[in-house]
Short mmCIF file of C-alpha atoms in Angstrom, two decimals:
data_model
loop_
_atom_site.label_atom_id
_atom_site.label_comp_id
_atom_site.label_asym_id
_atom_site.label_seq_id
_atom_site.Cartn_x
_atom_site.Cartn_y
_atom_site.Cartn_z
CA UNK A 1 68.06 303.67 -75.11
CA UNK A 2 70.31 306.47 -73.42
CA UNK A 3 72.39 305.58 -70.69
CA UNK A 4 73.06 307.84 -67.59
CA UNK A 5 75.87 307.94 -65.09
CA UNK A 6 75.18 309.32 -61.62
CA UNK A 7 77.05 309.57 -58.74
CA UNK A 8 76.06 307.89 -55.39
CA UNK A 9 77.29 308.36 -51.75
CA UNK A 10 78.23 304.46 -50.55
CA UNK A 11 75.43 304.57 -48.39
CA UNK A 12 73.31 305.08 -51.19
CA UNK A 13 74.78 302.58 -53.49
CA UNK A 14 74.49 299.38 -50.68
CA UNK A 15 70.66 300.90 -50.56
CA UNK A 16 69.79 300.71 -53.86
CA UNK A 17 71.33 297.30 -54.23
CA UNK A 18 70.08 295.71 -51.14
CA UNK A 19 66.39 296.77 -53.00
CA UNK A 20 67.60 295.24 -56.17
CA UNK A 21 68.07 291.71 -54.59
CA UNK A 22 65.40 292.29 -52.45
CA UNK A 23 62.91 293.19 -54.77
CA UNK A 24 63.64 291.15 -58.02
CA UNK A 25 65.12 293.72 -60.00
CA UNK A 26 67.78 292.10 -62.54
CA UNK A 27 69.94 295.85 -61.87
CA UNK A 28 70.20 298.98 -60.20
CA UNK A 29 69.19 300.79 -63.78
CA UNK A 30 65.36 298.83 -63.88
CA UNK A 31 65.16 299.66 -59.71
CA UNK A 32 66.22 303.71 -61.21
CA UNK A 33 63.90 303.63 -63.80
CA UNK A 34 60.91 302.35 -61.70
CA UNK A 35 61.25 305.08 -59.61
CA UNK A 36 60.88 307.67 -62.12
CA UNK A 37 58.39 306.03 -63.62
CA UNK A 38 56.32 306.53 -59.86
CA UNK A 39 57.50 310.06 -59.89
CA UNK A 40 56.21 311.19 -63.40
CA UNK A 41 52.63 309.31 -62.46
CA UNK A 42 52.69 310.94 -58.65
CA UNK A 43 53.25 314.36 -60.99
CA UNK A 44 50.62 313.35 -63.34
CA UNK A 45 48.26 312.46 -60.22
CA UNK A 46 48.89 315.83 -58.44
CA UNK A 47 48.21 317.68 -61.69
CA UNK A 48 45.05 316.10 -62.37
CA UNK A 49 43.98 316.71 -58.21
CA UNK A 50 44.65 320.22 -58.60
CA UNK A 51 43.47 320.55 -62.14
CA UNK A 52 40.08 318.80 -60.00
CA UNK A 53 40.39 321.28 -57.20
CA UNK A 54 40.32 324.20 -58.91
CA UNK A 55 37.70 323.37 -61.66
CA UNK A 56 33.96 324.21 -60.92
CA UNK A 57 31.54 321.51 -59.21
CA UNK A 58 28.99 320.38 -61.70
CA UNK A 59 26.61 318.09 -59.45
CA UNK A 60 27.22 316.99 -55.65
CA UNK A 61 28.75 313.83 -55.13
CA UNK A 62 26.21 311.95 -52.78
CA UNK A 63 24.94 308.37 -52.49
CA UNK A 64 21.95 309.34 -54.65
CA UNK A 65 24.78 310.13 -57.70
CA UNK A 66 26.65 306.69 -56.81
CA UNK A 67 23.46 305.02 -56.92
CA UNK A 68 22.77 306.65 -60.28
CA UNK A 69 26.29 305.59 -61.46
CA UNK A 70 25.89 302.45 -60.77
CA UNK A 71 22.35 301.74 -62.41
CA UNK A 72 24.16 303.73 -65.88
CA UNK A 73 27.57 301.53 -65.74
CA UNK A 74 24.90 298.01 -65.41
CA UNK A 75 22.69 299.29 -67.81
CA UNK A 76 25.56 299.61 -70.11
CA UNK A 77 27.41 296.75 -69.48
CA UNK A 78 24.18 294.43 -70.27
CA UNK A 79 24.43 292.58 -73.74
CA UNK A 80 21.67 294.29 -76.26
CA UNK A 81 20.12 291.05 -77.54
CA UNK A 82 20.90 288.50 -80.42
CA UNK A 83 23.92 290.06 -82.80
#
């Protein structure tokens, strides 16, 4: 594993440490890396919403297609008989 320095304003530091005690974190590094890890899947999510937006609509989303859904997902979930 890498290691990384930064630089925090005091204010920042008694932050980060009051959610380290707070929250159960052994260290300020697995509070740090926590947070990027929620950045790079709010980036991930955002990229996948717009990849959504912009891509054509195939069929509209109504309770008829739920209802459809759900019969598919219970029909598949059902055991096939005797292995």
């Amino acid at each position: 594993m890498s290691s990384m320095n930064i630089s925090l304003p005091e204010a920042l530091k008694a932050f980060v440490d009051e959610q380290v005690s707070e929250r159960g974190y052994g260290n300020s590094s697995e509070y740090v890396r926590e947070l990027i890890r929620n950045d790079q899947e709010r980036q991930q999510l955002r990229s996948l919403l717009l990849d959504g937006a912009g891509s054509e609509t195939t069929q509209a989303v109504t309770s008829d297609y739920f209802e459809d859904l759900r019969k598919r997902m219970t029909k598949a979930a059902k055991p096939s008989g005797p292995a």
